[in-house]
Tab-separated table of C-alpha atoms in Angstrom:
chain	number	residue	atom	x	y	z
A	812	UNK	CA	63.902	-17.072	130.141
A	813	UNK	CA	60.996	-15.572	128.416
A	814	UNK	CA	60.517	-16.657	124.374
A	815	UNK	CA	61.137	-12.765	123.661
A	816	UNK	CA	64.515	-13.220	125.227
A	817	UNK	CA	65.941	-16.087	122.742
A	818	UNK	CA	68.585	-15.261	120.315
A	819	UNK	CA	67.748	-11.849	118.395
A	820	UNK	CA	69.754	-13.164	115.499
A	821	UNK	CA	67.754	-16.625	115.126
A	822	UNK	CA	65.809	-16.669	111.524
A	823	UNK	CA	62.561	-15.375	110.963
A	824	UNK	CA	61.102	-19.076	110.377
A	825	UNK	CA	62.334	-22.330	111.040
A	826	UNK	CA	65.245	-22.679	108.438
A	827	UNK	CA	64.525	-26.287	107.186
A	828	UNK	CA	60.681	-25.728	107.268
A	829	UNK	CA	60.282	-22.518	106.960
A	830	UNK	CA	56.959	-23.019	109.251
A	831	UNK	CA	56.752	-20.419	112.686
A	832	UNK	CA	57.657	-21.581	115.514
A	833	UNK	CA	55.651	-19.267	117.254
A	834	UNK	CA	52.110	-17.428	116.652
A	835	UNK	CA	49.896	-14.485	117.912
A	836	UNK	CA	46.441	-14.356	117.190
A	837	UNK	CA	44.847	-11.609	116.955
A	838	UNK	CA	41.204	-12.044	116.479
A	839	UNK	CA	38.184	-10.671	119.106
A	840	UNK	CA	35.335	-13.054	117.180
A	841	UNK	CA	34.997	-16.048	119.453
A	842	UNK	CA	34.051	-18.195	115.961
A	843	UNK	CA	36.426	-16.597	113.626
A	844	UNK	CA	39.620	-17.760	116.369
A	845	UNK	CA	38.150	-21.067	116.876
A	846	UNK	CA	38.345	-21.243	113.240
A	847	UNK	CA	41.817	-19.960	112.581
A	848	UNK	CA	43.372	-21.453	116.063
A	849	UNK	CA	42.019	-25.057	114.707
A	850	UNK	CA	43.310	-24.175	110.790
A	851	UNK	CA	46.709	-23.294	112.572
A	852	UNK	CA	46.869	-26.074	114.573
A	853	UNK	CA	46.230	-28.045	111.661
A	854	UNK	CA	49.017	-26.540	108.935
A	855	UNK	CA	52.068	-25.949	112.247
A	856	UNK	CA	51.439	-28.804	114.819
A	857	UNK	CA	52.859	-28.403	118.126
A	858	UNK	CA	53.474	-24.386	117.001
A	859	UNK	CA	53.603	-21.895	120.608
A	860	UNK	CA	50.145	-20.350	120.052
A	861	UNK	CA	48.720	-17.210	121.620
A	862	UNK	CA	45.499	-15.490	121.280
A	863	UNK	CA	45.124	-11.810	121.914
A	864	UNK	CA	41.326	-10.537	121.745
A	865	UNK	CA	42.140	-6.588	122.483
A	866	UNK	CA	44.778	-3.908	121.948
A	867	UNK	CA	45.958	-4.332	125.223
A	868	UNK	CA	46.168	-8.482	125.513
A	869	UNK	CA	47.945	-8.433	122.254
A	870	UNK	CA	50.532	-5.468	123.715
A	871	UNK	CA	51.431	-7.533	126.437
A	872	UNK	CA	52.428	-10.491	124.221
A	873	UNK	CA	54.244	-8.268	121.962
A	874	UNK	CA	56.698	-7.090	124.617
A	875	UNK	CA	57.053	-10.513	126.081
A	876	UNK	CA	56.953	-13.313	123.599
A	877	UNK	CA	58.716	-13.151	120.602
A	878	UNK	CA	57.164	-14.107	117.352
A	879	UNK	CA	57.396	-15.617	113.816
A	880	UNK	CA	53.796	-15.133	112.546
A	881	UNK	CA	51.407	-12.504	113.941
A	882	UNK	CA	47.450	-12.602	112.152
A	883	UNK	CA	46.055	-9.503	112.646
A	884	UNK	CA	42.769	-8.022	112.752
A	885	UNK	CA	41.961	-4.848	111.853
A	886	UNK	CA	38.674	-3.867	114.330
A	887	UNK	CA	39.289	-4.412	117.857
A	888	UNK	CA	37.208	-3.376	120.767
A	889	UNK	CA	39.465	-1.383	122.468
A	890	UNK	CA	41.859	0.029	118.963
A	891	UNK	CA	42.992	-0.248	115.701
A	892	UNK	CA	44.886	-3.427	114.566
A	893	UNK	CA	47.253	-0.744	112.636
A	894	UNK	CA	48.669	0.095	116.289
A	895	UNK	CA	49.764	-3.455	116.928
A	896	UNK	CA	51.556	-3.545	113.243
A	897	UNK	CA	53.171	-0.433	114.532
A	898	UNK	CA	53.935	-1.592	117.401
A	899	UNK	CA	55.372	-5.052	115.742
A	900	UNK	CA	57.671	-3.394	113.396
A	901	UNK	CA	59.605	-1.796	116.173
A	902	UNK	CA	59.859	-4.675	118.675
A	903	UNK	CA	59.929	-7.942	116.650
A	904	UNK	CA	61.137	-6.129	112.854
A	905	UNK	CA	61.476	-10.057	111.764
A	906	UNK	CA	58.268	-11.269	112.504
A	907	UNK	CA	55.823	-11.956	109.816
A	908	UNK	CA	52.880	-9.578	110.487
A	909	UNK	CA	49.293	-10.418	108.427
A	910	UNK	CA	46.136	-8.745	108.343
A	911	UNK	CA	42.892	-11.328	108.645
A	912	UNK	CA	39.640	-8.829	108.663
A	913	UNK	CA	36.810	-8.746	106.902
A	914	UNK	CA	37.506	-4.988	107.235
A	915	UNK	CA	38.995	-3.034	103.760
A	916	UNK	CA	37.991	0.028	103.363
A	917	UNK	CA	41.218	1.882	101.570
A	918	UNK	CA	42.627	3.812	104.458
A	919	UNK	CA	42.310	0.524	106.687
A	920	UNK	CA	44.380	-1.616	103.634
A	921	UNK	CA	46.867	1.462	103.134
A	922	UNK	CA	47.340	2.021	107.150
A	923	UNK	CA	48.080	-1.712	107.213
A	924	UNK	CA	50.647	-1.747	104.803
A	925	UNK	CA	52.478	1.449	105.721
A	926	UNK	CA	52.562	-0.042	109.112
A	927	UNK	CA	54.378	-2.997	107.805
A	928	UNK	CA	51.899	-5.791	107.034
A	929	UNK	CA	53.554	-8.722	104.468
A	930	UNK	CA	50.025	-9.414	103.287
A	931	UNK	CA	46.285	-9.016	103.635
A	932	UNK	CA	44.221	-11.629	103.704
A	933	UNK	CA	39.808	-11.542	104.380
A	934	UNK	CA	38.268	-13.648	106.481
A	935	UNK	CA	35.255	-14.450	104.711
A	936	UNK	CA	37.357	-16.833	102.554
A	937	UNK	CA	37.726	-20.635	102.937
A	938	UNK	CA	39.977	-21.966	104.919
A	939	UNK	CA	42.035	-23.648	101.841
A	940	UNK	CA	42.543	-20.200	100.330
A	941	UNK	CA	43.772	-19.039	103.665
A	942	UNK	CA	45.989	-21.925	104.056
A	943	UNK	CA	47.342	-21.565	100.704
A	944	UNK	CA	47.756	-17.629	101.518
A	945	UNK	CA	50.252	-18.898	104.691
A	946	UNK	CA	51.673	-21.271	102.638
A	947	UNK	CA	53.430	-18.744	100.594
A	948	UNK	CA	54.576	-16.753	103.455
A	949	UNK	CA	56.865	-20.020	104.209
A	950	UNK	CA	58.147	-18.751	100.903
A	951	UNK	CA	59.046	-15.551	101.707
A	952	UNK	CA	55.726	-14.407	99.358
A	953	UNK	CA	53.739	-11.364	100.458
A	954	UNK	CA	49.530	-12.713	100.027
A	955	UNK	CA	47.075	-10.049	99.138
A	956	UNK	CA	43.374	-11.068	98.820
A	957	UNK	CA	42.571	-10.374	95.397
A	958	UNK	CA	39.683	-8.258	96.572
A	959	UNK	CA	41.932	-5.913	98.656
A	960	UNK	CA	44.360	-6.084	95.674
A	961	UNK	CA	41.785	-4.124	93.890
A	962	UNK	CA	41.198	-1.748	95.301
A	963	UNK	CA	44.967	-1.102	96.052
A	964	UNK	CA	45.079	-1.221	92.413
A	965	UNK	CA	42.129	2.158	92.452
A	966	UNK	CA	44.307	3.582	94.889
A	967	UNK	CA	47.095	3.703	92.951
A	968	UNK	CA	45.476	4.421	89.762
A	969	UNK	CA	44.106	7.638	91.519
A	970	UNK	CA	47.198	8.660	92.600
A	971	UNK	CA	45.670	8.431	96.452
A	972	UNK	CA	47.561	5.187	97.189
A	973	UNK	CA	51.222	4.202	98.903
A	974	UNK	CA	53.349	4.228	96.061
A	975	UNK	CA	53.873	5.855	93.129
A	976	UNK	CA	51.019	6.186	90.757
A	977	UNK	CA	50.809	5.593	87.268
A	978	UNK	CA	50.902	8.491	85.517
A	979	UNK	CA	47.471	10.589	84.104
A	980	UNK	CA	45.944	10.204	80.735
A	981	UNK	CA	46.491	12.980	78.530
A	982	UNK	CA	44.112	14.573	76.279
A	983	UNK	CA	42.113	11.745	73.632
A	984	UNK	CA	44.430	9.165	75.054
A	985	UNK	CA	44.653	5.927	77.993
A	986	UNK	CA	47.108	5.977	80.565
A	987	UNK	CA	49.591	3.332	79.631
A	988	UNK	CA	51.615	1.229	82.273
A	989	UNK	CA	55.187	2.737	82.627
A	990	UNK	CA	57.996	-0.030	80.891
A	991	UNK	CA	59.747	-1.373	83.576
A	992	UNK	CA	62.999	-0.329	81.978
A	993	UNK	CA	62.333	2.955	81.958
A	994	UNK	CA	62.839	2.849	85.626
A	995	UNK	CA	64.760	-0.334	86.527
A	996	UNK	CA	67.549	-1.833	85.405
A	997	UNK	CA	67.464	-5.526	83.522
A	998	UNK	CA	68.900	-7.267	87.035
A	999	UNK	CA	66.627	-5.229	89.326
A	1000	UNK	CA	63.435	-6.092	87.378
A	1001	UNK	CA	64.523	-9.355	87.242
A	1002	UNK	CA	64.896	-9.562	91.188
A	1003	UNK	CA	61.757	-7.777	91.431
A	1004	UNK	CA	60.077	-10.944	89.414
A	1005	UNK	CA	61.986	-13.523	92.145
A	1006	UNK	CA	60.878	-11.283	95.099
A	1007	UNK	CA	56.793	-11.588	93.409
A	1008	UNK	CA	57.493	-15.341	93.308
A	1009	UNK	CA	57.898	-15.572	96.700
A	1010	UNK	CA	61.819	-16.041	96.686
A	1011	UNK	CA	63.792	-15.021	99.582
A	1012	UNK	CA	66.971	-12.650	99.298
A	1013	UNK	CA	68.993	-15.542	99.550
A	1014	UNK	CA	67.231	-17.944	97.058
A	1015	UNK	CA	67.383	-15.099	94.868
A	1016	UNK	CA	71.018	-14.748	95.700
A	1017	UNK	CA	71.842	-18.192	94.917
A	1018	UNK	CA	69.516	-18.220	91.557
A	1019	UNK	CA	71.654	-15.007	90.090
A	1020	UNK	CA	74.996	-16.507	91.730
A	1021	UNK	CA	75.075	-12.904	93.617
A	1022	UNK	CA	75.891	-12.179	97.115
A	1023	UNK	CA	72.927	-11.480	99.246
A	1024	UNK	CA	74.321	-8.326	100.130
A	1025	UNK	CA	74.157	-7.233	96.354
A	1026	UNK	CA	70.450	-8.544	95.962
A	1027	UNK	CA	69.897	-6.403	99.347
A	1028	UNK	CA	71.286	-3.265	97.695
A	1029	UNK	CA	69.562	-3.618	94.292
A	1030	UNK	CA	65.906	-4.430	96.092
A	1031	UNK	CA	66.788	-0.956	98.292
A	1032	UNK	CA	66.933	0.218	94.577
A	1033	UNK	CA	64.121	-0.728	93.696
A	1034	UNK	CA	61.921	0.155	96.707
A	1035	UNK	CA	63.555	3.601	96.212
A	1036	UNK	CA	62.668	4.544	92.204
A	1037	UNK	CA	59.157	2.836	92.590
A	1038	UNK	CA	58.727	5.100	95.460
A	1039	UNK	CA	57.523	2.090	97.839
A	1040	UNK	CA	58.816	0.825	101.320
A	1041	UNK	CA	57.788	-3.184	101.761
A	1042	UNK	CA	57.697	-6.077	99.052
A	1043	UNK	CA	54.165	-5.933	99.286
A	1044	UNK	CA	53.482	-2.386	98.071
A	1045	UNK	CA	56.753	-3.349	95.120
A	1046	UNK	CA	54.907	-6.339	93.898
A	1047	UNK	CA	51.269	-4.402	93.656
A	1048	UNK	CA	53.125	-1.778	91.879
A	1049	UNK	CA	54.755	-4.112	89.561
A	1050	UNK	CA	51.740	-5.971	88.471
A	1051	UNK	CA	49.673	-2.387	87.842
A	1052	UNK	CA	52.404	-1.830	85.648
A	1053	UNK	CA	52.143	-5.661	84.254
A	1054	UNK	CA	55.381	-5.826	84.459
A	1055	UNK	CA	54.447	-9.382	86.079
């Protein structure tokens, strides 16, 4: 039986440690692949590790093996990593897809987030920063490199980003951040801040003495009110508004 044939209701990550049991690294540069393989082996000893250097190889793995964590480069010899994020979202919706790339053009950033990327990291940072970002994923976080976050903020403030842009300034005034209470209820703001801190829906429910279903309903309402589709977009938008 292939790894992909495991029970599809299994938890995304190990329920005790929060660590992945199967990782797919999609990277075409040999030196970068060796570096990341060593880093992942160090963080997740004994993990089922697969490496693909092309879109075609990655598609085969995604179709045959179930992964908890998928690290995707954007520029591949035979296509874009965005295609793979889209396939991953359809074939394995519980998998965490992270961009790990040297490519940070606006269209690429927006496309990756729309395709379902949980986070966006740059390869040119040191190992410790990447390890910290991956560790935050274990807690339900959505890590975004500060350089990428600034570009997203720029896109949103210009009205070309994926989330609702800030209101433009009127003559003689500066654009002011919207107040959270004008969009979200007090409970929804509380939940959004918990999401930004990396808590899962289950952890938020326990902390606030709510049912997981109630937290999920609030989360969907937050997405609708902020005109976003993912945790990453919601957190980025909230930061642009100075809510968190």
